[in-house]
């Protein structure tokens, strides 16, 4: 028989959200903060784009109707955190979601880039200033420890709530996929590598949509660039580096590899 101590009881009760409303079956969720996760920081200085459809609350990011637990009925930015008011009423998994939310659980954000790639933020993370909120999920363990069902609530700040900031709602294509932060990081690595290799935007988009791991895609980028360098006529700028041109470390590395010379580091690290 398991014995529960008073310390364990206090610890468990600390995670139960005081914002849970039994009559309306609503609770506040901390959906995102500006903590770096998988090398990506989601800007929470203003509301992200969302809609035009209701923002669903899912169970563990499972994007199917049977795992929809509720929806967000309000959204606001507060102290560099994105706060959502979730309601669990008529969704297929509403009872399961409400049981998890009112007992206290972790929250994870589903997002996609909106309007460009990431910006440099620090040595270990990039900033997504423009991003779109696709869904919020109830999960067993959060990637961001601050993302939980909420114990306190305050009034929304003027101009930073779902009801006051209507310009954040924009249309989006139905086939746009939901990206986790790790997927955002993959997309940005591929786009940057493709740009460094001089690949056209169409090819870069094709590689992003391939679904292959970033390291595998970067190898493909290096191979394509190597093929173009080898097929360039002698004296062509793409074939090598002349004394009057600034040195291109990637081009030099590919030329050395093509000639069978040793490299200081793997080709993928030059991108």
JSON list of C-alpha atoms in Angstrom, two decimals, residues 22-228:
[
{"chain": "A", "resi": 22, "resn": "UNK", "atom": "CA", "xyz": [-16.44, 24.11, -12.92]},
{"chain": "A", "resi": 23, "resn": "UNK", "atom": "CA", "xyz": [-19.66, 25.73, -14.17]},
{"chain": "A", "resi": 24, "resn": "UNK", "atom": "CA", "xyz": [-18.19, 26.96, -17.47]},
{"chain": "A", "resi": 25, "resn": "UNK", "atom": "CA", "xyz": [-15.50, 24.24, -17.68]},
{"chain": "A", "resi": 26, "resn": "UNK", "atom": "CA", "xyz": [-12.81, 26.83, -18.43]},
{"chain": "A", "resi": 27, "resn": "UNK", "atom": "CA", "xyz": [-9.23, 27.20, -17.23]},
{"chain": "A", "resi": 28, "resn": "UNK", "atom": "CA", "xyz": [-6.34, 29.52, -18.07]},
{"chain": "A", "resi": 29, "resn": "UNK", "atom": "CA", "xyz": [-3.31, 28.03, -19.80]},
{"chain": "A", "resi": 30, "resn": "UNK", "atom": "CA", "xyz": [0.22, 29.38, -20.11]},
{"chain": "A", "resi": 31, "resn": "UNK", "atom": "CA", "xyz": [0.68, 28.44, -23.77]},
{"chain": "A", "resi": 32, "resn": "UNK", "atom": "CA", "xyz": [4.10, 29.94, -24.55]},
{"chain": "A", "resi": 33, "resn": "UNK", "atom": "CA", "xyz": [6.87, 32.00, -22.99]},
{"chain": "A", "resi": 34, "resn": "UNK", "atom": "CA", "xyz": [10.07, 33.44, -24.41]},
{"chain": "A", "resi": 35, "resn": "UNK", "atom": "CA", "xyz": [12.17, 30.60, -23.03]},
{"chain": "A", "resi": 36, "resn": "UNK", "atom": "CA", "xyz": [14.36, 29.04, -25.76]},
{"chain": "A", "resi": 37, "resn": "UNK", "atom": "CA", "xyz": [13.14, 25.54, -26.68]},
{"chain": "A", "resi": 38, "resn": "UNK", "atom": "CA", "xyz": [15.03, 23.46, -29.26]},
{"chain": "A", "resi": 39, "resn": "UNK", "atom": "CA", "xyz": [16.95, 26.58, -30.29]},
{"chain": "A", "resi": 40, "resn": "UNK", "atom": "CA", "xyz": [13.84, 28.70, -30.99]},
{"chain": "A", "resi": 41, "resn": "UNK", "atom": "CA", "xyz": [12.33, 31.60, -29.02]},
{"chain": "A", "resi": 42, "resn": "UNK", "atom": "CA", "xyz": [8.69, 32.48, -29.76]},
{"chain": "A", "resi": 43, "resn": "UNK", "atom": "CA", "xyz": [8.19, 36.23, -29.34]},
{"chain": "A", "resi": 44, "resn": "UNK", "atom": "CA", "xyz": [5.46, 36.94, -26.77]},
{"chain": "A", "resi": 45, "resn": "UNK", "atom": "CA", "xyz": [5.51, 40.73, -26.88]},
{"chain": "A", "resi": 46, "resn": "UNK", "atom": "CA", "xyz": [2.24, 40.82, -28.83]},
{"chain": "A", "resi": 47, "resn": "UNK", "atom": "CA", "xyz": [-0.40, 38.34, -29.90]},
{"chain": "A", "resi": 48, "resn": "UNK", "atom": "CA", "xyz": [0.69, 35.93, -32.61]},
{"chain": "A", "resi": 49, "resn": "UNK", "atom": "CA", "xyz": [-1.41, 35.50, -35.74]},
{"chain": "A", "resi": 50, "resn": "UNK", "atom": "CA", "xyz": [-4.16, 32.91, -35.53]},
{"chain": "A", "resi": 51, "resn": "UNK", "atom": "CA", "xyz": [-7.40, 31.80, -37.11]},
{"chain": "A", "resi": 52, "resn": "UNK", "atom": "CA", "xyz": [-9.69, 32.30, -38.89]},
{"chain": "A", "resi": 53, "resn": "UNK", "atom": "CA", "xyz": [-10.91, 29.02, -37.39]},
{"chain": "A", "resi": 54, "resn": "UNK", "atom": "CA", "xyz": [-11.17, 28.49, -33.59]},
{"chain": "A", "resi": 55, "resn": "UNK", "atom": "CA", "xyz": [-7.87, 27.52, -31.99]},
{"chain": "A", "resi": 56, "resn": "UNK", "atom": "CA", "xyz": [-8.20, 23.91, -30.79]},
{"chain": "A", "resi": 57, "resn": "UNK", "atom": "CA", "xyz": [-6.93, 22.41, -27.56]},
{"chain": "A", "resi": 58, "resn": "UNK", "atom": "CA", "xyz": [-5.62, 18.93, -28.36]},
{"chain": "A", "resi": 59, "resn": "UNK", "atom": "CA", "xyz": [-4.33, 15.97, -26.39]},
{"chain": "A", "resi": 60, "resn": "UNK", "atom": "CA", "xyz": [-0.57, 15.53, -26.95]},
{"chain": "A", "resi": 61, "resn": "UNK", "atom": "CA", "xyz": [-0.55, 17.32, -30.35]},
{"chain": "A", "resi": 62, "resn": "UNK", "atom": "CA", "xyz": [-2.66, 14.57, -31.96]},
{"chain": "A", "resi": 63, "resn": "UNK", "atom": "CA", "xyz": [-4.29, 16.47, -34.80]},
{"chain": "A", "resi": 64, "resn": "UNK", "atom": "CA", "xyz": [-7.47, 14.49, -35.35]},
{"chain": "A", "resi": 65, "resn": "UNK", "atom": "CA", "xyz": [-11.09, 15.09, -34.41]},
{"chain": "A", "resi": 66, "resn": "UNK", "atom": "CA", "xyz": [-11.23, 12.34, -31.78]},
{"chain": "A", "resi": 67, "resn": "UNK", "atom": "CA", "xyz": [-8.38, 13.97, -29.79]},
{"chain": "A", "resi": 68, "resn": "UNK", "atom": "CA", "xyz": [-9.79, 17.50, -29.78]},
{"chain": "A", "resi": 69, "resn": "UNK", "atom": "CA", "xyz": [-10.49, 18.35, -26.13]},
{"chain": "A", "resi": 70, "resn": "UNK", "atom": "CA", "xyz": [-11.63, 21.97, -26.35]},
{"chain": "A", "resi": 71, "resn": "UNK", "atom": "CA", "xyz": [-10.91, 25.38, -27.83]},
{"chain": "A", "resi": 72, "resn": "UNK", "atom": "CA", "xyz": [-9.41, 28.71, -26.82]},
{"chain": "A", "resi": 73, "resn": "UNK", "atom": "CA", "xyz": [-12.07, 31.35, -26.25]},
{"chain": "A", "resi": 74, "resn": "UNK", "atom": "CA", "xyz": [-9.72, 34.16, -25.19]},
{"chain": "A", "resi": 75, "resn": "UNK", "atom": "CA", "xyz": [-6.08, 34.98, -25.73]},
{"chain": "A", "resi": 76, "resn": "UNK", "atom": "CA", "xyz": [-3.79, 37.61, -24.24]},
{"chain": "A", "resi": 77, "resn": "UNK", "atom": "CA", "xyz": [-0.14, 38.54, -23.75]},
{"chain": "A", "resi": 78, "resn": "UNK", "atom": "CA", "xyz": [1.03, 39.19, -20.23]},
{"chain": "A", "resi": 79, "resn": "UNK", "atom": "CA", "xyz": [4.59, 39.58, -18.89]},
{"chain": "A", "resi": 80, "resn": "UNK", "atom": "CA", "xyz": [6.13, 38.01, -22.03]},
{"chain": "A", "resi": 81, "resn": "UNK", "atom": "CA", "xyz": [3.76, 35.03, -21.78]},
{"chain": "A", "resi": 82, "resn": "UNK", "atom": "CA", "xyz": [0.94, 33.94, -24.08]},
{"chain": "A", "resi": 83, "resn": "UNK", "atom": "CA", "xyz": [-2.10, 33.13, -21.94]},
{"chain": "A", "resi": 84, "resn": "UNK", "atom": "CA", "xyz": [-5.19, 31.37, -23.29]},
{"chain": "A", "resi": 85, "resn": "UNK", "atom": "CA", "xyz": [-8.58, 30.68, -21.74]},
{"chain": "A", "resi": 86, "resn": "UNK", "atom": "CA", "xyz": [-9.55, 27.13, -22.71]},
{"chain": "A", "resi": 87, "resn": "UNK", "atom": "CA", "xyz": [-13.08, 25.74, -22.62]},
{"chain": "A", "resi": 88, "resn": "UNK", "atom": "CA", "xyz": [-13.88, 22.03, -22.52]},
{"chain": "A", "resi": 89, "resn": "UNK", "atom": "CA", "xyz": [-17.55, 21.52, -23.40]},
{"chain": "A", "resi": 90, "resn": "UNK", "atom": "CA", "xyz": [-18.72, 19.89, -26.65]},
{"chain": "A", "resi": 91, "resn": "UNK", "atom": "CA", "xyz": [-15.47, 18.57, -28.17]},
{"chain": "A", "resi": 92, "resn": "UNK", "atom": "CA", "xyz": [-15.08, 14.78, -28.66]},
{"chain": "A", "resi": 93, "resn": "UNK", "atom": "CA", "xyz": [-12.38, 14.49, -25.96]},
{"chain": "A", "resi": 94, "resn": "UNK", "atom": "CA", "xyz": [-13.80, 17.25, -23.74]},
{"chain": "A", "resi": 95, "resn": "UNK", "atom": "CA", "xyz": [-14.27, 15.08, -20.64]},
{"chain": "A", "resi": 96, "resn": "UNK", "atom": "CA", "xyz": [-10.74, 13.69, -20.80]},
{"chain": "A", "resi": 97, "resn": "UNK", "atom": "CA", "xyz": [-9.27, 17.14, -21.47]},
{"chain": "A", "resi": 98, "resn": "UNK", "atom": "CA", "xyz": [-11.23, 18.78, -18.67]},
{"chain": "A", "resi": 99, "resn": "UNK", "atom": "CA", "xyz": [-10.18, 16.09, -16.20]},
{"chain": "A", "resi": 100, "resn": "UNK", "atom": "CA", "xyz": [-6.52, 16.68, -17.11]},
{"chain": "A", "resi": 101, "resn": "UNK", "atom": "CA", "xyz": [-6.78, 20.48, -17.08]},
{"chain": "A", "resi": 102, "resn": "UNK", "atom": "CA", "xyz": [-8.60, 20.88, -13.77]},
{"chain": "A", "resi": 103, "resn": "UNK", "atom": "CA", "xyz": [-6.24, 18.48, -12.00]},
{"chain": "A", "resi": 104, "resn": "UNK", "atom": "CA", "xyz": [-3.22, 20.39, -13.29]},
{"chain": "A", "resi": 105, "resn": "UNK", "atom": "CA", "xyz": [-1.17, 19.41, -16.34]},
{"chain": "A", "resi": 106, "resn": "UNK", "atom": "CA", "xyz": [1.50, 20.66, -18.70]},
{"chain": "A", "resi": 107, "resn": "UNK", "atom": "CA", "xyz": [0.81, 22.69, -21.86]},
{"chain": "A", "resi": 108, "resn": "UNK", "atom": "CA", "xyz": [2.65, 22.68, -25.19]},
{"chain": "A", "resi": 109, "resn": "UNK", "atom": "CA", "xyz": [2.26, 25.07, -28.13]},
{"chain": "A", "resi": 110, "resn": "UNK", "atom": "CA", "xyz": [1.77, 24.16, -31.79]},
{"chain": "A", "resi": 111, "resn": "UNK", "atom": "CA", "xyz": [3.05, 26.95, -34.03]},
{"chain": "A", "resi": 112, "resn": "UNK", "atom": "CA", "xyz": [4.20, 27.73, -37.56]},
{"chain": "A", "resi": 113, "resn": "UNK", "atom": "CA", "xyz": [6.41, 30.43, -39.01]},
{"chain": "A", "resi": 114, "resn": "UNK", "atom": "CA", "xyz": [4.52, 33.35, -40.48]},
{"chain": "A", "resi": 115, "resn": "UNK", "atom": "CA", "xyz": [6.21, 35.75, -42.86]},
{"chain": "A", "resi": 116, "resn": "UNK", "atom": "CA", "xyz": [9.85, 34.78, -43.11]},
{"chain": "A", "resi": 117, "resn": "UNK", "atom": "CA", "xyz": [12.52, 32.78, -41.35]},
{"chain": "A", "resi": 118, "resn": "UNK", "atom": "CA", "xyz": [13.92, 33.16, -37.87]},
{"chain": "A", "resi": 119, "resn": "UNK", "atom": "CA", "xyz": [16.13, 36.02, -36.67]},
{"chain": "A", "resi": 120, "resn": "UNK", "atom": "CA", "xyz": [19.38, 35.57, -34.73]},
{"chain": "A", "resi": 121, "resn": "UNK", "atom": "CA", "xyz": [18.64, 35.94, -31.01]},
{"chain": "A", "resi": 122, "resn": "UNK", "atom": "CA", "xyz": [21.58, 34.49, -29.09]},
{"chain": "A", "resi": 123, "resn": "UNK", "atom": "CA", "xyz": [24.44, 32.05, -29.58]},
{"chain": "A", "resi": 124, "resn": "UNK", "atom": "CA", "xyz": [22.11, 29.11, -28.97]},
{"chain": "A", "resi": 125, "resn": "UNK", "atom": "CA", "xyz": [18.68, 30.29, -30.17]},
{"chain": "A", "resi": 126, "resn": "UNK", "atom": "CA", "xyz": [16.85, 32.14, -32.94]},
{"chain": "A", "resi": 127, "resn": "UNK", "atom": "CA", "xyz": [13.84, 34.43, -32.51]},
{"chain": "A", "resi": 128, "resn": "UNK", "atom": "CA", "xyz": [10.50, 33.82, -34.26]},
{"chain": "A", "resi": 129, "resn": "UNK", "atom": "CA", "xyz": [9.05, 37.33, -34.24]},
{"chain": "A", "resi": 130, "resn": "UNK", "atom": "CA", "xyz": [6.22, 36.51, -36.69]},
{"chain": "A", "resi": 131, "resn": "UNK", "atom": "CA", "xyz": [4.56, 33.19, -35.96]},
{"chain": "A", "resi": 132, "resn": "UNK", "atom": "CA", "xyz": [1.09, 31.68, -36.08]},
{"chain": "A", "resi": 133, "resn": "UNK", "atom": "CA", "xyz": [-0.63, 29.89, -33.20]},
{"chain": "A", "resi": 134, "resn": "UNK", "atom": "CA", "xyz": [-2.13, 26.69, -34.58]},
{"chain": "A", "resi": 135, "resn": "UNK", "atom": "CA", "xyz": [-3.10, 24.80, -31.40]},
{"chain": "A", "resi": 136, "resn": "UNK", "atom": "CA", "xyz": [-2.41, 24.28, -27.72]},
{"chain": "A", "resi": 137, "resn": "UNK", "atom": "CA", "xyz": [-1.96, 20.78, -26.34]},
{"chain": "A", "resi": 138, "resn": "UNK", "atom": "CA", "xyz": [-2.27, 19.15, -22.93]},
{"chain": "A", "resi": 139, "resn": "UNK", "atom": "CA", "xyz": [0.83, 17.00, -22.43]},
{"chain": "A", "resi": 140, "resn": "UNK", "atom": "CA", "xyz": [2.37, 14.94, -19.61]},
{"chain": "A", "resi": 141, "resn": "UNK", "atom": "CA", "xyz": [5.70, 16.83, -19.49]},
{"chain": "A", "resi": 142, "resn": "UNK", "atom": "CA", "xyz": [6.27, 20.38, -20.82]},
{"chain": "A", "resi": 143, "resn": "UNK", "atom": "CA", "xyz": [9.27, 21.37, -22.93]},
{"chain": "A", "resi": 144, "resn": "UNK", "atom": "CA", "xyz": [8.95, 24.74, -21.16]},
{"chain": "A", "resi": 145, "resn": "UNK", "atom": "CA", "xyz": [8.46, 24.23, -17.39]},
{"chain": "A", "resi": 146, "resn": "UNK", "atom": "CA", "xyz": [6.50, 27.50, -17.17]},
{"chain": "A", "resi": 147, "resn": "UNK", "atom": "CA", "xyz": [3.77, 26.24, -19.54]},
{"chain": "A", "resi": 148, "resn": "UNK", "atom": "CA", "xyz": [1.11, 24.80, -17.24]},
{"chain": "A", "resi": 149, "resn": "UNK", "atom": "CA", "xyz": [-2.53, 25.22, -16.33]},
{"chain": "A", "resi": 150, "resn": "UNK", "atom": "CA", "xyz": [-2.60, 28.52, -14.49]},
{"chain": "A", "resi": 151, "resn": "UNK", "atom": "CA", "xyz": [-3.00, 29.21, -10.79]},
{"chain": "A", "resi": 152, "resn": "UNK", "atom": "CA", "xyz": [-3.54, 32.96, -10.98]},
{"chain": "A", "resi": 153, "resn": "UNK", "atom": "CA", "xyz": [-5.28, 35.30, -13.37]},
{"chain": "A", "resi": 154, "resn": "UNK", "atom": "CA", "xyz": [-5.19, 39.03, -14.06]},
{"chain": "A", "resi": 155, "resn": "UNK", "atom": "CA", "xyz": [-7.04, 41.39, -16.35]},
{"chain": "A", "resi": 156, "resn": "UNK", "atom": "CA", "xyz": [-5.87, 41.32, -20.00]},
{"chain": "A", "resi": 157, "resn": "UNK", "atom": "CA", "xyz": [-3.67, 44.21, -21.04]},
{"chain": "A", "resi": 158, "resn": "UNK", "atom": "CA", "xyz": [-5.25, 46.76, -23.35]},
{"chain": "A", "resi": 159, "resn": "UNK", "atom": "CA", "xyz": [-4.55, 46.02, -27.01]},
{"chain": "A", "resi": 160, "resn": "UNK", "atom": "CA", "xyz": [-3.10, 42.60, -26.27]},
{"chain": "A", "resi": 161, "resn": "UNK", "atom": "CA", "xyz": [-6.15, 40.36, -25.97]},
{"chain": "A", "resi": 162, "resn": "UNK", "atom": "CA", "xyz": [-8.04, 38.26, -28.50]},
{"chain": "A", "resi": 163, "resn": "UNK", "atom": "CA", "xyz": [-11.11, 40.46, -28.17]},
{"chain": "A", "resi": 164, "resn": "UNK", "atom": "CA", "xyz": [-9.31, 43.81, -28.60]},
{"chain": "A", "resi": 165, "resn": "UNK", "atom": "CA", "xyz": [-6.69, 42.92, -31.20]},
{"chain": "A", "resi": 166, "resn": "UNK", "atom": "CA", "xyz": [-8.57, 41.73, -34.26]},
{"chain": "A", "resi": 167, "resn": "UNK", "atom": "CA", "xyz": [-5.73, 42.44, -36.70]},
{"chain": "A", "resi": 168, "resn": "UNK", "atom": "CA", "xyz": [-3.94, 39.29, -35.53]},
{"chain": "A", "resi": 169, "resn": "UNK", "atom": "CA", "xyz": [-6.58, 37.11, -37.19]},
{"chain": "A", "resi": 170, "resn": "UNK", "atom": "CA", "xyz": [-5.63, 36.31, -40.75]},
{"chain": "A", "resi": 171, "resn": "UNK", "atom": "CA", "xyz": [-6.59, 33.67, -43.26]},
{"chain": "A", "resi": 172, "resn": "UNK", "atom": "CA", "xyz": [-4.30, 30.73, -43.87]},
{"chain": "A", "resi": 173, "resn": "UNK", "atom": "CA", "xyz": [-4.15, 27.86, -46.35]},
{"chain": "A", "resi": 174, "resn": "UNK", "atom": "CA", "xyz": [-5.83, 24.65, -45.21]},
{"chain": "A", "resi": 175, "resn": "UNK", "atom": "CA", "xyz": [-2.73, 22.61, -46.09]},
{"chain": "A", "resi": 176, "resn": "UNK", "atom": "CA", "xyz": [-0.38, 24.62, -43.83]},
{"chain": "A", "resi": 177, "resn": "UNK", "atom": "CA", "xyz": [1.06, 22.16, -41.34]},
{"chain": "A", "resi": 178, "resn": "UNK", "atom": "CA", "xyz": [1.48, 22.66, -37.63]},
{"chain": "A", "resi": 179, "resn": "UNK", "atom": "CA", "xyz": [5.12, 22.92, -36.60]},
{"chain": "A", "resi": 180, "resn": "UNK", "atom": "CA", "xyz": [6.65, 22.27, -33.22]},
{"chain": "A", "resi": 181, "resn": "UNK", "atom": "CA", "xyz": [9.64, 24.35, -32.18]},
{"chain": "A", "resi": 182, "resn": "UNK", "atom": "CA", "xyz": [12.05, 21.61, -33.24]},
{"chain": "A", "resi": 183, "resn": "UNK", "atom": "CA", "xyz": [10.43, 21.60, -36.68]},
{"chain": "A", "resi": 184, "resn": "UNK", "atom": "CA", "xyz": [10.77, 25.38, -36.88]},
{"chain": "A", "resi": 185, "resn": "UNK", "atom": "CA", "xyz": [14.48, 24.98, -36.14]},
{"chain": "A", "resi": 186, "resn": "UNK", "atom": "CA", "xyz": [14.78, 22.30, -38.88]},
{"chain": "A", "resi": 187, "resn": "UNK", "atom": "CA", "xyz": [13.06, 24.57, -41.41]},
{"chain": "A", "resi": 188, "resn": "UNK", "atom": "CA", "xyz": [15.33, 27.48, -40.57]},
{"chain": "A", "resi": 189, "resn": "UNK", "atom": "CA", "xyz": [18.52, 25.37, -40.80]},
{"chain": "A", "resi": 190, "resn": "UNK", "atom": "CA", "xyz": [17.53, 24.12, -44.24]},
{"chain": "A", "resi": 191, "resn": "UNK", "atom": "CA", "xyz": [16.60, 27.58, -45.56]},
{"chain": "A", "resi": 192, "resn": "UNK", "atom": "CA", "xyz": [19.85, 29.10, -44.29]},
{"chain": "A", "resi": 193, "resn": "UNK", "atom": "CA", "xyz": [21.95, 26.29, -45.71]},
{"chain": "A", "resi": 194, "resn": "UNK", "atom": "CA", "xyz": [20.20, 26.50, -49.08]},
{"chain": "A", "resi": 195, "resn": "UNK", "atom": "CA", "xyz": [20.77, 30.26, -49.19]},
{"chain": "A", "resi": 196, "resn": "UNK", "atom": "CA", "xyz": [24.47, 29.80, -48.33]},
{"chain": "A", "resi": 197, "resn": "UNK", "atom": "CA", "xyz": [24.77, 27.27, -51.17]},
{"chain": "A", "resi": 198, "resn": "UNK", "atom": "CA", "xyz": [23.03, 29.62, -53.61]},
{"chain": "A", "resi": 199, "resn": "UNK", "atom": "CA", "xyz": [20.07, 27.31, -54.29]},
{"chain": "A", "resi": 200, "resn": "UNK", "atom": "CA", "xyz": [16.91, 28.90, -55.75]},
{"chain": "A", "resi": 201, "resn": "UNK", "atom": "CA", "xyz": [13.99, 29.49, -53.41]},
{"chain": "A", "resi": 202, "resn": "UNK", "atom": "CA", "xyz": [11.94, 26.81, -55.22]},
{"chain": "A", "resi": 203, "resn": "UNK", "atom": "CA", "xyz": [14.58, 24.17, -54.46]},
{"chain": "A", "resi": 204, "resn": "UNK", "atom": "CA", "xyz": [14.81, 25.31, -50.83]},
{"chain": "A", "resi": 205, "resn": "UNK", "atom": "CA", "xyz": [11.04, 24.99, -50.42]},
{"chain": "A", "resi": 206, "resn": "UNK", "atom": "CA", "xyz": [11.13, 21.55, -52.02]},
{"chain": "A", "resi": 207, "resn": "UNK", "atom": "CA", "xyz": [13.79, 20.41, -49.52]},
{"chain": "A", "resi": 208, "resn": "UNK", "atom": "CA", "xyz": [11.80, 21.78, -46.57]},
{"chain": "A", "resi": 209, "resn": "UNK", "atom": "CA", "xyz": [8.69, 19.91, -47.73]},
{"chain": "A", "resi": 210, "resn": "UNK", "atom": "CA", "xyz": [10.64, 16.65, -48.17]},
{"chain": "A", "resi": 211, "resn": "UNK", "atom": "CA", "xyz": [10.19, 15.85, -44.48]},
{"chain": "A", "resi": 212, "resn": "UNK", "atom": "CA", "xyz": [13.72, 14.42, -44.26]},
{"chain": "A", "resi": 213, "resn": "UNK", "atom": "CA", "xyz": [15.94, 15.15, -41.21]},
{"chain": "A", "resi": 214, "resn": "UNK", "atom": "CA", "xyz": [17.86, 18.42, -41.43]},
{"chain": "A", "resi": 215, "resn": "UNK", "atom": "CA", "xyz": [21.29, 16.76, -41.52]},
{"chain": "A", "resi": 216, "resn": "UNK", "atom": "CA", "xyz": [20.23, 14.55, -44.44]},
{"chain": "A", "resi": 217, "resn": "UNK", "atom": "CA", "xyz": [18.82, 17.56, -46.32]},
{"chain": "A", "resi": 218, "resn": "UNK", "atom": "CA", "xyz": [22.04, 19.55, -45.75]},
{"chain": "A", "resi": 219, "resn": "UNK", "atom": "CA", "xyz": [24.06, 16.70, -47.27]},
{"chain": "A", "resi": 220, "resn": "UNK", "atom": "CA", "xyz": [21.76, 16.90, -50.30]},
{"chain": "A", "resi": 221, "resn": "UNK", "atom": "CA", "xyz": [22.40, 20.66, -50.50]},
{"chain": "A", "resi": 222, "resn": "UNK", "atom": "CA", "xyz": [26.16, 20.09, -50.41]},
{"chain": "A", "resi": 223, "resn": "UNK", "atom": "CA", "xyz": [25.91, 17.43, -53.13]},
{"chain": "A", "resi": 224, "resn": "UNK", "atom": "CA", "xyz": [23.87, 19.73, -55.38]},
{"chain": "A", "resi": 225, "resn": "UNK", "atom": "CA", "xyz": [26.32, 22.58, -54.90]},
{"chain": "A", "resi": 226, "resn": "UNK", "atom": "CA", "xyz": [29.26, 20.24, -55.57]},
{"chain": "A", "resi": 227, "resn": "UNK", "atom": "CA", "xyz": [27.60, 19.07, -58.79]},
{"chain": "A", "resi": 228, "resn": "UNK", "atom": "CA", "xyz": [27.15, 22.62, -59.98]}
]
